Amino acid sequence: MVRLITHNLLACHVRGCNSNNFPLQFQDVQIGLREAEFNPDFLRGFLPKIEWNALVGAARQLGDTSLPEEQPSMLDDDFLKTLHHVLLEIHVEEGAMVCPNCKHVYPISNGIPNMLLAEHEIG
Amino acid sequence: MRTAYLFVFAQAHQDFRLPEILSIAELHGFTITFPKEGQDPSRPFVVLELEEEHHARLLARRCILIKAVYEFYAQGSTYEEVHEANRRNRHLWSRYIENTSFKFMVSAHNHTIPQWRQREVIESFSYMDFMGRIDMKDPEIVIGCFEEYPNRSGTTRAKDEGDGEFIQVWFGRLIEEGSARPLIKKFDVKKRAYYGNTSMEAEISLFMANQSLASPGKLVYDPFMGTGSMAYTTAHFGAQVFGSDIDGRQMRGKGDQPGIVRAASQYGVSARILDLCTFDITHNPWRCGELFDAIITDPPYGVRAGAKRLGRKKHRPDLTPSTPASVRDPDMPYIPPTKPYELAELARDLVLLSRYLLKPRGRLVFFLPTVTDEYQEVDVQTMLCEGMEVIANSLQDFGSWGRRLVTIRKTTLERYPAPTFDARLPAPNGSEDVAAHVPAHQDFRRRYFEGFRKVVDDESNK
């Protein structure tokens, strides 16, 4: 778990941490690959929500360089399959996500990220 | 031209029947019309009109509360009326006269018809003159005749007493048996690999998944995931599910693999559980809104599981704030302090959060416990905000209290900022009266443990 689709939707939410708080940086990760069902309609529908640069960056950080630097305008099947693999089939099982701005560490254990904040971070 | 269909419902959750079929009709993009004014949906036989027979089949395959759907031929309070109506509708069944194998079924609701009279009933239809073979195992068509009796449970009576004293007789040809009801067995909580003391029963979980219009390609979110009861049924219908909970232990259970993933694997849907995250919805990390097609949840209401949010009950200046994991011993996970989350406040926050996180026309489906005697329609209005509209509100009655399954649709196209969850502002769209109204679900926990006594009773007892 912690697939890149999730990573692409989570920002640091510490009080006052409002800029440069996304994307979170992966740290000391263990990854696993697991097959998921390919649904092109879902991908097409979800694409407008994706922060492309963050997705490409996160994939490269995990050693996957299959995505192009620029989001292609043509959504052919090959591209959607690559996108499917990157978004849904790479799972970060252990490690952490770190805020690039305030350096808050969100630990990931057994695939579940702990996004709880400490008392002094909620204000 | 619309055709009338006779719907036979399971005798459970009466309040949920119509919302469910309307939801599934919306999911498949067709409409249902109600031909007769004043049909009582609490009765198990209801006649509805559809454009195509195929629509009846879609409903029978997806609705948990449908036992069967028949093409409607006749009804009446006496058999004379039934036969008369049935003769008038000869054009509906005349094509089966010539050479169609058939089975004739006579049964009753709230009663058992003795064998000899079942035969009598069948013979009374002999004017239909079906010439095909009678085939009890594999007939081409099944003709059904149902006698509906009043509920006489709690009374003792002799065998066959009251036989023939039915309220109504219903007659038609079977289109499709409901095939979603067996899913209740499949999702039986007791046979699940992982569950907890607050897991939702299978039937209601399936029903909620239907209310959320779960289907392939949809993205659904449960912000009080707990042990994931609704995630399995939602994923079963093809949707992808995100879950979050303030208490990660509920989602994990024991062992390395999270309990929810284990249970989802049992149902073959683990790939559709997109991710599980630990966080408090009042301090959530969602980067943007308009993400989900539906939000489906059973919020904790403080009886078996207490609702919590981050923060402290009282401000304690003498205590230094606790520090996060990065500063402490790594073997000792940091657990931030939490405070209770009052139900009425939680419900309002949930609606606000849903308006932010749902796509336009997305649905919020959740349970709201309430005190039966004190519930008023306006209770649900107190938690609404602009752009959110209640489309179904069904009661599951437990006596002195009950829970209402509320389905709310986001009707607005406008983008709202993320809610802040701090000041308790009155609902912006409500009139002063609505804003000032104290709903029956407020302080539900305290009142539950007080046994729902009324204040007046307290004083008279003293």
Coordinates of N, CA and C in Angstrom, one line a residue, chain B residues 64-253:
Chain B
I64 N -30.6 -5.4 -2.8 CA -30.5 -6.4 -1.7 C -31.9 -6.8 -1.2
L65 N -32.9 -5.9 -1.3 CA -34.2 -6.1 -0.6 C -35.2 -6.7 -1.6
I66 N -34.9 -6.9 -2.8 CA -35.8 -7.5 -3.8 C -35.7 -9.0 -3.7
K67 N -36.9 -9.7 -3.5 CA -36.9 -11.1 -3.5 C -37.2 -11.6 -5.0
A68 N -38.0 -10.9 -5.7 CA -38.3 -11.3 -7.0 C -39.1 -10.2 -7.7
V69 N -39.0 -10.2 -9.1 CA -39.8 -9.2 -9.8 C -40.7 -10.0 -10.8
Y70 N -42.0 -9.7 -10.8 CA -42.9 -10.3 -11.7 C -43.5 -9.3 -12.7
E71 N -43.9 -9.8 -13.9 CA -44.7 -9.0 -14.8 C -46.1 -9.0 -14.1
F72 N -46.6 -7.8 -13.9 CA -47.9 -7.6 -13.2 C -49.1 -7.9 -14.0
Y73 N -49.9 -9.0 -13.6 CA -51.1 -9.3 -14.4 C -52.3 -8.8 -13.7
A74 N -52.4 -9.0 -12.4 CA -53.7 -8.6 -11.7 C -53.5 -8.5 -10.2
Q75 N -54.4 -7.8 -9.5 CA -54.5 -7.8 -8.1 C -56.0 -7.7 -7.7
G76 N -56.3 -8.0 -6.5 CA -57.7 -7.8 -6.0 C -57.8 -8.2 -4.6
S77 N -58.9 -7.7 -4.0 CA -59.1 -8.1 -2.6 C -59.9 -9.4 -2.5
T78 N -60.5 -9.8 -3.7 CA -61.1 -11.1 -3.7 C -60.6 -11.8 -5.0
Y79 N -60.8 -13.1 -5.1 CA -60.3 -13.8 -6.3 C -61.2 -13.4 -7.5
E80 N -62.5 -13.0 -7.3 CA -63.3 -12.5 -8.4 C -62.6 -11.3 -9.1
E81 N -62.2 -10.4 -8.2 CA -61.5 -9.2 -8.7 C -60.3 -9.5 -9.5
V82 N -59.5 -10.5 -9.0 CA -58.3 -10.9 -9.6 C -58.6 -11.5 -11.0
H83 N -59.5 -12.4 -11.0 CA -59.8 -13.0 -12.3 C -60.3 -12.0 -13.3
E84 N -61.1 -11.1 -12.9 CA -61.7 -10.1 -13.8 C -60.5 -9.3 -14.4
A85 N -59.7 -8.8 -13.5 CA -58.5 -8.0 -14.0 C -57.6 -8.8 -14.9
N86 N -57.4 -10.1 -14.5 CA -56.5 -11.0 -15.3 C -57.1 -11.2 -16.7
R87 N -58.4 -11.3 -16.8 CA -59.0 -11.6 -18.1 C -58.8 -10.3 -18.9
R88 N -58.9 -9.2 -18.3 CA -58.7 -7.9 -19.1 C -57.3 -7.8 -19.6
N89 N -56.4 -8.4 -18.9 CA -55.0 -8.4 -19.3 C -54.5 -9.6 -20.1
R90 N -55.5 -10.2 -20.8 CA -55.2 -11.4 -21.6 C -54.1 -11.2 -22.6
H91 N -54.0 -9.9 -23.1 CA -53.0 -9.7 -24.1 C -51.6 -9.8 -23.6
L92 N -51.4 -9.8 -22.2 CA -50.1 -9.9 -21.6 C -49.6 -11.4 -21.6
W93 N -50.6 -12.3 -21.5 CA -50.2 -13.7 -21.3 C -50.7 -14.6 -22.4
S94 N -51.5 -14.1 -23.4 CA -52.0 -15.0 -24.4 C -50.9 -15.7 -25.2
R95 N -49.8 -15.1 -25.4 CA -48.7 -15.7 -26.2 C -48.2 -17.0 -25.5
Y96 N -48.5 -17.2 -24.2 CA -48.0 -18.4 -23.5 C -49.0 -19.6 -23.5
I97 N -50.1 -19.3 -24.1 CA -51.2 -20.3 -24.1 C -50.8 -21.6 -24.9
E98 N -50.3 -21.3 -26.1 CA -50.2 -22.3 -27.1 C -49.2 -23.5 -26.7
N99 N -47.9 -23.1 -26.4 CA -46.9 -24.1 -26.3 C -45.8 -23.7 -25.4
T100 N -46.1 -23.4 -24.2 CA -45.0 -22.9 -23.3 C -45.1 -23.8 -22.0
S101 N -44.0 -24.4 -21.6 CA -44.0 -25.2 -20.4 C -44.0 -24.2 -19.2
F102 N -44.8 -24.5 -18.2 CA -45.0 -23.6 -17.1 C -45.0 -24.2 -15.7
K103 N -44.9 -23.4 -14.7 CA -45.0 -23.8 -13.3 C -45.9 -22.8 -12.7
F104 N -46.9 -23.3 -11.9 CA -47.8 -22.4 -11.2 C -47.5 -22.4 -9.7
M105 N -47.3 -21.2 -9.2 CA -46.8 -21.2 -7.8 C -47.9 -20.4 -7.0
V106 N -48.3 -21.0 -5.9 CA -49.2 -20.2 -5.0 C -48.6 -20.1 -3.6
S107 N -48.4 -18.9 -3.1 CA -47.9 -18.8 -1.7 C -48.5 -17.6 -1.0
A108 N -48.2 -17.5 0.2 CA -48.8 -16.4 1.0 C -47.7 -15.7 1.8
H109 N -48.0 -14.4 2.2 CA -47.2 -13.7 3.0 C -47.9 -13.6 4.4
N110 N -47.1 -14.0 5.5 CA -47.7 -14.0 6.8 C -48.7 -15.2 7.0
H111 N -48.6 -16.2 6.2 CA -49.6 -17.3 6.3 C -49.1 -18.5 5.5
T112 N -49.6 -19.7 5.8 CA -49.3 -20.8 5.0 C -50.7 -21.4 4.5
I113 N -50.8 -21.4 3.1 CA -52.0 -21.9 2.5 C -52.0 -23.4 2.5
P114 N -53.1 -24.1 3.0 CA -53.1 -25.6 3.0 C -53.1 -26.1 1.6
Q115 N -52.5 -27.2 1.4 CA -52.3 -27.8 0.1 C -53.6 -27.8 -0.8
W116 N -54.7 -28.3 -0.1 CA -56.0 -28.5 -0.9 C -56.4 -27.1 -1.4
R117 N -56.2 -26.0 -0.7 CA -56.7 -24.8 -1.2 C -55.7 -24.2 -2.3
Q118 N -54.4 -24.6 -2.2 CA -53.5 -24.2 -3.2 C -54.0 -24.7 -4.6
R119 N -54.4 -26.0 -4.5 CA -54.9 -26.7 -5.7 C -56.2 -25.9 -6.2
E120 N -57.0 -25.6 -5.3 CA -58.2 -24.9 -5.6 C -57.9 -23.5 -6.4
V121 N -56.9 -22.8 -5.8 CA -56.5 -21.6 -6.4 C -56.0 -21.8 -7.8
I122 N -55.2 -22.8 -8.0 CA -54.6 -23.0 -9.3 C -55.7 -23.3 -10.3
E123 N -56.7 -24.2 -9.9 CA -57.7 -24.6 -10.8 C -58.7 -23.4 -11.1
S124 N -58.7 -22.4 -10.2 CA -59.6 -21.3 -10.5 C -59.1 -20.5 -11.7
F125 N -57.8 -20.7 -12.0 CA -57.2 -20.0 -13.2 C -57.3 -20.8 -14.5
S126 N -58.1 -21.9 -14.4 CA -58.1 -22.8 -15.6 C -58.6 -22.1 -16.9
Y127 N -59.3 -21.0 -16.7 CA -59.8 -20.3 -17.9 C -58.7 -19.7 -18.8
M128 N -57.4 -19.6 -18.2 CA -56.3 -19.2 -19.0 C -55.9 -20.2 -20.0
D129 N -56.3 -21.5 -19.7 CA -56.2 -22.5 -20.8 C -54.8 -22.7 -21.3
F130 N -53.8 -22.7 -20.4 CA -52.4 -22.9 -20.8 C -52.3 -24.4 -21.3
M131 N -51.8 -24.6 -22.5 CA -51.8 -25.9 -23.1 C -50.4 -26.5 -23.0
G132 N -49.4 -25.7 -22.6 CA -48.0 -26.3 -22.5 C -47.9 -27.3 -21.4
R133 N -46.7 -27.9 -21.4 CA -46.4 -28.9 -20.4 C -46.3 -28.3 -19.0
I134 N -46.7 -29.0 -17.9 CA -46.4 -28.5 -16.6 C -45.0 -29.0 -16.2
D135 N -44.1 -28.2 -15.9 CA -42.7 -28.6 -15.6 C -42.3 -27.9 -14.3
M136 N -42.1 -28.7 -13.3 CA -41.8 -28.1 -12.0 C -40.3 -27.8 -11.8
K137 N -39.5 -28.5 -12.7 CA -38.0 -28.3 -12.5 C -37.5 -27.2 -13.4
D138 N -37.8 -27.2 -14.6 CA -37.2 -26.3 -15.6 C -38.2 -25.7 -16.5
P139 N -39.2 -25.0 -16.0 CA -40.3 -24.4 -16.8 C -39.8 -23.2 -17.6
E140 N -40.5 -23.0 -18.7 CA -40.1 -21.8 -19.5 C -40.6 -20.5 -18.8
I141 N -41.8 -20.6 -18.2 CA -42.3 -19.5 -17.4 C -42.8 -19.9 -16.1
V142 N -42.7 -19.0 -15.1 CA -43.3 -19.3 -13.7 C -44.4 -18.3 -13.5
I143 N -45.6 -18.8 -13.2 CA -46.7 -17.9 -12.8 C -46.8 -17.9 -11.3
G144 N -46.9 -16.7 -10.7 CA -47.0 -16.6 -9.3 C -48.3 -16.0 -8.8
C145 N -48.9 -16.6 -7.7 CA -50.0 -16.0 -7.1 C -49.8 -15.8 -5.6
F146 N -49.9 -14.6 -5.1 CA -49.5 -14.4 -3.7 C -50.7 -13.8 -2.9
E147 N -51.0 -14.5 -1.8 CA -52.0 -13.9 -0.9 C -51.3 -13.2 0.2
E148 N -51.7 -11.9 0.4 CA -51.0 -11.1 1.5 C -51.9 -11.0 2.7
Y149 N -51.4 -11.5 3.8 CA -52.2 -11.5 5.0 C -51.7 -10.4 6.0
P150 N -52.5 -9.9 6.9 CA -52.0 -9.0 7.9 C -51.0 -9.7 8.9
N151 N -50.2 -9.0 9.5 CA -49.2 -9.6 10.4 C -50.0 -10.0 11.7
R152 N -50.0 -11.3 11.9 CA -50.7 -11.8 13.1 C -49.7 -12.4 14.1
S153 N -48.5 -12.0 14.0 CA -47.5 -12.6 15.0 C -47.8 -12.2 16.4
G154 N -47.6 -13.1 17.3 CA -47.9 -12.8 18.7 C -49.2 -13.4 19.1
T155 N -50.0 -13.8 18.2 CA -51.3 -14.4 18.5 C -51.2 -15.9 18.3
T156 N -51.9 -16.7 19.1 CA -52.0 -18.2 18.9 C -53.2 -18.5 18.1
R157 N -53.1 -19.4 17.2 CA -54.3 -19.7 16.4 C -54.2 -21.1 15.9
A158 N -55.3 -21.7 15.7 CA -55.4 -23.1 15.2 C -54.9 -23.2 13.8
K159 N -54.4 -24.4 13.4 CA -53.9 -24.6 12.1 C -54.9 -24.1 11.0
D160 N -54.5 -23.4 10.0 CA -55.3 -22.9 8.9 C -56.4 -21.9 9.4
E161 N -56.3 -21.5 10.6 CA -57.3 -20.5 11.0 C -57.1 -19.2 10.3
G162 N -58.1 -18.6 9.8 CA -58.0 -17.3 9.1 C -57.6 -17.5 7.6
D163 N -57.5 -18.8 7.2 CA -57.1 -19.1 5.8 C -58.2 -18.4 4.9
G164 N -57.7 -17.7 3.9 CA -58.6 -17.0 3.0 C -58.9 -15.6 3.4
E165 N -58.5 -15.2 4.6 CA -58.8 -13.8 5.0 C -57.7 -12.9 4.7
F166 N -57.3 -12.9 3.4 CA -56.2 -12.1 3.0 C -56.6 -10.6 2.7
I167 N -55.6 -9.7 2.7 CA -55.9 -8.3 2.4 C -55.9 -8.2 0.9
Q168 N -55.1 -8.9 0.2 CA -54.9 -8.7 -1.2 C -54.3 -9.9 -1.9
V169 N -54.7 -10.1 -3.1 CA -54.0 -11.2 -3.9 C -53.3 -10.5 -5.1
W170 N -52.1 -11.0 -5.3 CA -51.2 -10.4 -6.4 C -50.9 -11.5 -7.4
F171 N -50.9 -11.2 -8.7 CA -50.7 -12.3 -9.7 C -49.9 -11.8 -10.8
G172 N -48.9 -12.6 -11.2 CA -48.0 -12.2 -12.3 C -47.1 -13.3 -12.8
R173 N -46.3 -12.9 -13.8 CA -45.3 -13.9 -14.3 C -43.9 -13.5 -13.9
L174 N -43.1 -14.5 -13.4 CA -41.8 -14.2 -12.9 C -40.9 -13.7 -14.0
I175 N -40.2 -12.6 -13.7 CA -39.2 -12.1 -14.6 C -37.8 -12.5 -14.1
E176 N -37.6 -12.2 -12.9 CA -36.3 -12.6 -12.3 C -36.3 -12.7 -10.8
E177 N -35.7 -13.7 -10.3 CA -35.5 -13.8 -8.8 C -34.4 -12.8 -8.4
G178 N -34.6 -12.2 -7.3 CA -33.5 -11.3 -6.8 C -32.2 -12.1 -6.5
S179 N -31.1 -11.7 -7.2 CA -29.9 -12.5 -7.0 C -28.9 -11.8 -6.2
A180 N -29.3 -10.6 -5.6 CA -28.3 -9.9 -4.8 C -28.5 -10.3 -3.3
R181 N -29.6 -10.8 -2.9 CA -29.8 -11.2 -1.5 C -28.9 -12.3 -1.0
P182 N -28.5 -13.3 -1.9 CA -27.5 -14.2 -1.4 C -26.1 -13.6 -1.0
L183 N -25.9 -12.4 -1.4 CA -24.6 -11.7 -1.0 C -24.6 -11.5 0.5
I184 N -25.7 -11.4 1.1 CA -25.8 -11.2 2.6 C -25.0 -12.4 3.2
K185 N -25.1 -13.6 2.7 CA -24.4 -14.7 3.2 C -22.9 -14.6 3.0
K186 N -22.6 -14.2 1.7 CA -21.2 -14.1 1.4 C -20.5 -13.1 2.3
F187 N -21.1 -12.0 2.6 CA -20.4 -11.0 3.4 C -20.7 -11.1 4.9
D188 N -21.2 -12.3 5.3 CA -21.5 -12.5 6.7 C -20.3 -12.1 7.6
V189 N -20.5 -11.3 8.5 CA -19.4 -10.8 9.4 C -18.7 -11.9 10.1
K190 N -19.6 -12.9 10.6 CA -19.0 -14.0 11.4 C -18.0 -14.8 10.6
K191 N -18.2 -14.9 9.3 CA -17.3 -15.7 8.4 C -16.1 -14.9 7.9
R192 N -16.0 -13.6 8.3 CA -15.0 -12.7 7.7 C -13.7 -12.9 8.4
A193 N -12.6 -12.8 7.6 CA -11.3 -13.0 8.2 C -10.9 -12.0 9.2
Y194 N -11.5 -10.8 9.2 CA -11.2 -9.7 10.1 C -12.4 -8.9 10.4
Y195 N -12.7 -8.7 11.6 CA -13.8 -7.8 12.0 C -13.7 -7.4 13.4
G196 N -14.5 -6.4 13.8 CA -14.4 -5.9 15.2 C -15.8 -5.8 15.8
N197 N -15.8 -5.2 17.0 CA -17.1 -5.2 17.7 C -18.1 -4.1 17.1
T198 N -17.5 -3.3 16.2 CA -18.4 -2.3 15.6 C -18.6 -2.5 14.1
S199 N -18.2 -3.7 13.6 CA -18.4 -4.0 12.2 C -19.9 -3.9 11.8
M200 N -20.2 -3.4 10.7 CA -21.6 -3.3 10.2 C -22.1 -4.6 9.6
E201 N -23.3 -4.9 9.9 CA -23.9 -6.2 9.4 C -23.9 -6.2 7.9
A202 N -23.8 -7.4 7.3 CA -23.6 -7.5 5.9 C -24.8 -6.9 5.1
E203 N -26.0 -7.1 5.5 CA -27.1 -6.6 4.7 C -27.1 -5.1 4.6
I204 N -26.8 -4.4 5.7 CA -26.8 -3.0 5.6 C -25.6 -2.5 4.9
S205 N -24.4 -3.2 5.0 CA -23.2 -2.8 4.3 C -23.5 -2.8 2.7
L206 N -24.2 -3.9 2.3 CA -24.5 -4.0 0.9 C -25.5 -2.9 0.5
F207 N -26.5 -2.7 1.3 CA -27.4 -1.7 1.0 C -26.8 -0.3 0.9
M208 N -25.8 0.0 1.8 CA -25.1 1.3 1.8 C -24.3 1.4 0.5
A209 N -23.7 0.3 0.1 CA -22.9 0.3 -1.2 C -23.8 0.6 -2.3
N210 N -25.1 0.1 -2.3 CA -26.0 0.5 -3.4 C -26.4 2.0 -3.3
Q211 N -26.6 2.5 -2.1 CA -26.9 3.9 -2.0 C -25.8 4.8 -2.5
S212 N -24.6 4.3 -2.4 CA -23.4 5.1 -2.9 C -23.2 5.0 -4.4
L213 N -24.0 4.2 -5.1 CA -23.9 4.0 -6.5 C -22.6 3.4 -6.9
A214 N -22.0 2.5 -6.1 CA -20.7 1.9 -6.3 C -20.8 1.2 -7.6
S215 N -19.8 1.4 -8.5 CA -19.6 0.6 -9.7 C -18.2 0.8 -10.2
P216 N -17.8 0.0 -11.2 CA -16.4 0.0 -11.7 C -16.0 1.4 -12.1
G217 N -14.8 1.8 -11.8 CA -14.3 3.1 -12.2 C -14.6 4.2 -11.2
K218 N -15.4 4.0 -10.2 CA -15.7 5.0 -9.2 C -14.7 5.0 -8.0
L219 N -14.6 6.1 -7.4 CA -13.7 6.3 -6.3 C -14.5 6.6 -5.1
V220 N -14.4 5.8 -4.0 CA -15.2 5.9 -2.8 C -14.3 6.1 -1.6
Y221 N -14.8 6.9 -0.7 CA -13.9 7.2 0.5 C -14.7 6.9 1.8
D222 N -14.1 6.2 2.7 CA -14.7 6.0 4.1 C -13.8 6.7 5.1
P223 N -14.2 7.9 5.6 CA -13.4 8.6 6.6 C -13.4 8.1 8.0
F224 N -14.3 7.1 8.3 CA -14.3 6.4 9.6 C -14.2 4.9 9.3
M225 N -13.1 4.5 8.7 CA -13.0 3.2 8.1 C -13.2 2.1 9.1
G226 N -12.7 2.2 10.3 CA -12.8 1.2 11.3 C -12.3 -0.2 10.8
T227 N -13.1 -1.2 10.8 CA -12.7 -2.5 10.3 C -13.1 -2.7 8.8
G228 N -13.6 -1.6 8.2 CA -13.8 -1.7 6.7 C -15.0 -2.3 6.2
S229 N -16.1 -2.5 7.0 CA -17.3 -3.2 6.6 C -17.8 -2.8 5.3
M230 N -17.9 -1.5 5.1 CA -18.6 -1.0 3.8 C -17.6 -1.1 2.6
A231 N -16.3 -1.1 2.9 CA -15.3 -1.1 1.9 C -15.4 -2.4 1.0
Y232 N -15.7 -3.5 1.7 CA -15.7 -4.8 1.0 C -16.9 -4.8 0.0
T233 N -18.1 -4.4 0.5 CA -19.2 -4.4 -0.4 C -19.1 -3.4 -1.5
T234 N -18.6 -2.3 -1.2 CA -18.4 -1.2 -2.2 C -17.4 -1.7 -3.3
A235 N -16.4 -2.3 -2.8 CA -15.4 -2.9 -3.8 C -15.9 -4.0 -4.6
H236 N -16.8 -4.8 -3.9 CA -17.4 -5.9 -4.6 C -18.2 -5.5 -5.9
F237 N -18.8 -4.3 -5.8 CA -19.5 -3.8 -6.9 C -18.6 -3.0 -7.9
G238 N -17.3 -3.1 -7.6 CA -16.4 -2.6 -8.6 C -15.7 -1.3 -8.3
A239 N -16.1 -0.6 -7.3 CA -15.5 0.7 -7.0 C -14.1 0.5 -6.3
Q240 N -13.3 1.6 -6.4 CA -12.0 1.6 -5.7 C -12.3 2.4 -4.4
V241 N -11.7 1.9 -3.3 CA -12.0 2.5 -2.0 C -10.7 3.0 -1.3
F242 N -10.9 4.2 -0.7 CA -9.9 4.8 0.2 C -10.4 4.7 1.6
G243 N -9.6 4.4 2.6 CA -10.1 4.4 3.9 C -9.2 5.2 4.8
S244 N -9.7 5.9 5.8 CA -8.9 6.6 6.8 C -9.6 6.4 8.1
D245 N -8.8 6.5 9.2 CA -9.4 6.4 10.5 C -8.4 7.0 11.5
I246 N -8.9 7.6 12.6 CA -8.0 8.3 13.5 C -7.2 7.2 14.3
D247 N -7.8 6.0 14.3 CA -7.1 4.9 15.1 C -6.7 3.8 14.1
G248 N -5.4 3.8 13.8 CA -4.9 2.8 12.8 C -5.0 1.4 13.3
R249 N -5.1 1.2 14.6 CA -5.2 -0.2 15.1 C -6.5 -0.9 14.6
Q250 N -7.6 -0.1 14.4 CA -8.8 -0.7 13.9 C -8.6 -1.3 12.5
M251 N -7.8 -0.6 11.7 CA -7.6 -1.0 10.3 C -6.6 -2.2 10.2
R252 N -5.6 -2.1 11.2 CA -4.5 -3.1 11.1 C -4.9 -4.5 11.7
G253 N -5.4 -4.5 12.9 CA -5.6 -5.7 13.6 C -4.2 -6.3 14.0

